[in-house]
Amino acid sequence: MKRNLQEESRRILGQVKREEFVGRTAELERIIAHASKADGSRGLLILLAPLAGVSELLRQTYDALFNKQGAAVPVYFALPAAETTPVSAAIEFLNTFLLQYVAFRRNEPDLCHASLTLNDIVDVAPSTEVEWIEKLVKNYNEHRF
C-alpha cells in the first residue's frame, strides 16, 4: 500500500510538530530502529533528567512507529499526575493499551483520542483481532471487583 507524505508525518500523540522537535533526533532514530528490529532484541533503557523532554520524545516515537505501520505496535501510557490507586491505574492502562492497539491495527489515529469503554473498543476492533480482545474484556468484566 502506497502512503503519502502527509500520512507519514501525522501527529497523533506528539504535542510538538515533528519538524519543530529539535535536539533529540539521534535518540528518536535509535528508539525507532530498536523497536523495528526483527531479531527479538528486548529492552531499551532511556535515562533522561526530569523536564528534559522524555515524554515528548516518547510521544514522537509513538507517532513515528504508528505512521510506519510496521510490526512494532506502539503503546504510550503516562501514569496520571493526580493521585490514583494501583487498581485504577491498571484499568486505565488496559483501556489505553486496547484503544491504541485497535487504532494502530485499523490505522485510524483519531481513535487514540476517542472516549470509548472497553466494550466499545470490542465493537470497533478489526475482525481479525476481535476474538482475543473480546475474551480479554469479558475476563476483565468478570473479575474487576
CSV table of C-alpha atoms in Angstrom, one decimal:
chain,number,residue,atom,x,y,z
A,1,MET,CA,0.0,0.0,0.0
A,2,LYS,CA,1.4,3.3,-1.0
A,3,ARG,CA,1.3,6.1,1.6
A,4,ASN,CA,1.7,9.8,1.1
A,5,LEU,CA,3.9,12.2,3.0
A,6,GLN,CA,1.0,13.6,4.9
A,7,GLU,CA,0.2,10.2,6.3
A,8,GLU,CA,3.8,9.5,7.2
A,9,SER,CA,4.0,12.7,9.3
A,10,ARG,CA,0.7,12.6,11.1
A,11,ARG,CA,0.8,14.0,14.6
A,12,ILE,CA,-1.1,11.6,16.9
A,13,LEU,CA,0.2,12.0,20.4
A,14,GLY,CA,3.0,14.4,19.9
A,15,GLN,CA,2.4,17.8,21.2
A,16,VAL,CA,5.0,19.4,19.0
A,17,LYS,CA,5.2,19.2,15.2
A,18,ARG,CA,8.0,16.7,14.2
A,19,GLU,CA,9.9,19.4,12.3
A,20,GLU,CA,9.8,21.6,15.5
A,21,PHE,CA,11.1,18.8,17.8
A,22,VAL,CA,14.8,19.5,17.7
A,23,GLY,CA,17.8,18.3,19.7
A,24,ARG,CA,16.7,14.7,20.1
A,25,THR,CA,16.9,13.3,16.5
A,26,ALA,CA,19.6,10.8,17.2
A,27,GLU,CA,17.8,9.4,20.3
A,28,LEU,CA,14.5,9.3,18.4
A,29,GLU,CA,16.0,7.4,15.5
A,30,ARG,CA,17.7,5.0,17.8
A,31,ILE,CA,14.5,4.2,19.6
A,32,ILE,CA,12.6,3.7,16.3
A,33,ALA,CA,15.4,1.5,15.0
A,34,HIS,CA,15.4,-0.6,18.2
A,35,ALA,CA,11.6,-1.0,18.1
A,36,SER,CA,11.8,-2.1,14.4
A,37,LYS,CA,14.4,-4.8,14.9
A,38,ALA,CA,13.2,-8.2,13.9
A,39,ASP,CA,15.9,-10.1,15.8
A,40,GLY,CA,13.9,-10.4,19.0
A,41,SER,CA,16.0,-7.8,20.8
A,42,ARG,CA,14.5,-6.7,24.1
A,43,GLY,CA,14.6,-3.7,26.3
A,44,LEU,CA,16.0,-0.3,25.8
A,45,LEU,CA,16.6,1.9,28.9
A,46,ILE,CA,16.1,5.6,28.4
A,47,LEU,CA,17.6,7.8,31.1
A,48,LEU,CA,17.0,11.5,31.0
A,49,ALA,CA,16.8,14.1,33.7
A,50,PRO,CA,13.3,15.3,34.7
A,51,LEU,CA,12.0,18.0,32.4
A,52,ALA,CA,14.4,17.0,29.7
A,53,GLY,CA,11.7,16.2,27.2
A,54,VAL,CA,11.5,12.5,27.6
A,55,SER,CA,7.7,12.4,27.5
A,56,GLU,CA,7.7,14.3,24.2
A,57,LEU,CA,10.5,12.0,22.9
A,58,LEU,CA,8.3,9.0,23.6
A,59,ARG,CA,5.2,10.6,22.0
A,60,GLN,CA,7.3,11.5,18.9
A,61,THR,CA,8.5,7.9,18.8
A,62,TYR,CA,4.9,6.7,19.1
A,63,ASP,CA,3.8,8.8,16.2
A,64,ALA,CA,6.7,7.6,14.0
A,65,LEU,CA,6.0,4.0,14.8
A,66,PHE,CA,2.3,4.4,14.3
A,67,ASN,CA,2.8,6.1,10.9
A,68,LYS,CA,5.3,3.5,9.9
A,69,GLN,CA,2.7,0.7,10.4
A,70,GLY,CA,5.4,-1.9,10.8
A,71,ALA,CA,5.4,-5.0,13.0
A,72,ALA,CA,6.0,-3.0,16.2
A,73,VAL,CA,2.8,-1.8,17.8
A,74,PRO,CA,3.4,1.4,19.7
A,75,VAL,CA,1.8,2.0,23.1
A,76,TYR,CA,2.2,5.2,25.1
A,77,PHE,CA,1.0,5.4,28.7
A,78,ALA,CA,1.8,8.1,31.2
A,79,LEU,CA,0.8,7.5,34.8
A,80,PRO,CA,-1.8,10.1,35.9
A,81,ALA,CA,-0.3,13.1,37.7
A,82,ALA,CA,-3.2,13.0,40.2
A,83,GLU,CA,-3.1,10.5,43.0
A,84,THR,CA,-4.6,7.3,41.9
A,85,THR,CA,-4.8,3.7,43.2
A,86,PRO,CA,-2.8,0.9,41.6
A,87,VAL,CA,-6.1,-0.7,40.5
A,88,SER,CA,-7.4,2.5,38.8
A,89,ALA,CA,-4.0,3.0,37.1
A,90,ALA,CA,-4.2,-0.7,35.8
A,91,ILE,CA,-7.7,-0.2,34.5
A,92,GLU,CA,-6.6,3.0,32.7
A,93,PHE,CA,-3.6,1.2,31.3
A,94,LEU,CA,-5.8,-1.6,29.9
A,95,ASN,CA,-8.2,0.8,28.3
A,96,THR,CA,-5.3,2.9,26.8
A,97,PHE,CA,-3.5,-0.2,25.6
A,98,LEU,CA,-6.5,-1.7,23.8
A,99,LEU,CA,-7.6,1.7,22.4
A,100,GLN,CA,-4.1,2.4,21.0
A,101,TYR,CA,-3.7,-1.2,19.7
A,102,VAL,CA,-7.1,-1.0,17.8
A,103,ALA,CA,-6.3,2.4,16.5
A,104,PHE,CA,-2.9,1.1,15.2
A,105,ARG,CA,-4.4,-2.0,13.6
A,106,ARG,CA,-7.1,0.0,11.9
A,107,ASN,CA,-4.6,2.8,11.0
A,108,GLU,CA,-7.0,5.3,12.5
A,109,PRO,CA,-5.1,7.7,14.7
A,110,ASP,CA,-8.2,9.6,15.8
A,111,LEU,CA,-9.3,6.5,17.8
A,112,CYS,CA,-6.4,7.2,20.1
A,113,HIS,CA,-8.3,10.3,21.4
A,114,ALA,CA,-11.7,8.7,21.5
A,115,SER,CA,-13.5,8.2,24.8
A,116,LEU,CA,-14.5,4.6,24.5
A,117,THR,CA,-15.4,2.0,27.0
A,118,LEU,CA,-13.8,-1.4,26.8
A,119,ASN,CA,-17.0,-2.8,25.4
A,120,ASP,CA,-16.9,0.0,22.7
A,121,ILE,CA,-13.4,-1.0,21.8
A,122,VAL,CA,-14.5,-4.6,21.2
A,123,ASP,CA,-17.2,-3.2,18.8
A,124,VAL,CA,-14.6,-1.3,16.8
A,125,ALA,CA,-11.8,-3.9,16.9
A,126,PRO,CA,-10.8,-5.4,13.5
A,127,SER,CA,-12.4,-8.7,12.8
A,128,THR,CA,-9.0,-10.4,12.9
A,129,GLU,CA,-8.5,-9.2,16.4
A,130,VAL,CA,-11.9,-9.2,18.0
A,131,GLU,CA,-11.8,-12.7,19.4
A,132,TRP,CA,-8.8,-12.2,21.8
A,133,ILE,CA,-9.9,-8.6,22.6
A,134,GLU,CA,-13.4,-9.7,23.4
A,135,LYS,CA,-12.1,-12.5,25.6
A,136,LEU,CA,-9.8,-10.1,27.5
A,137,VAL,CA,-12.6,-7.6,28.1
A,138,LYS,CA,-15.0,-10.4,29.2
A,139,ASN,CA,-12.4,-11.7,31.6
A,140,TYR,CA,-11.9,-8.2,33.0
A,141,ASN,CA,-15.6,-7.6,33.4
A,142,GLU,CA,-16.0,-10.9,35.3
A,143,HIS,CA,-13.1,-10.2,37.7
A,144,ARG,CA,-12.9,-6.4,38.1
A,145,PHE,CA,-14.4,-6.4,41.5
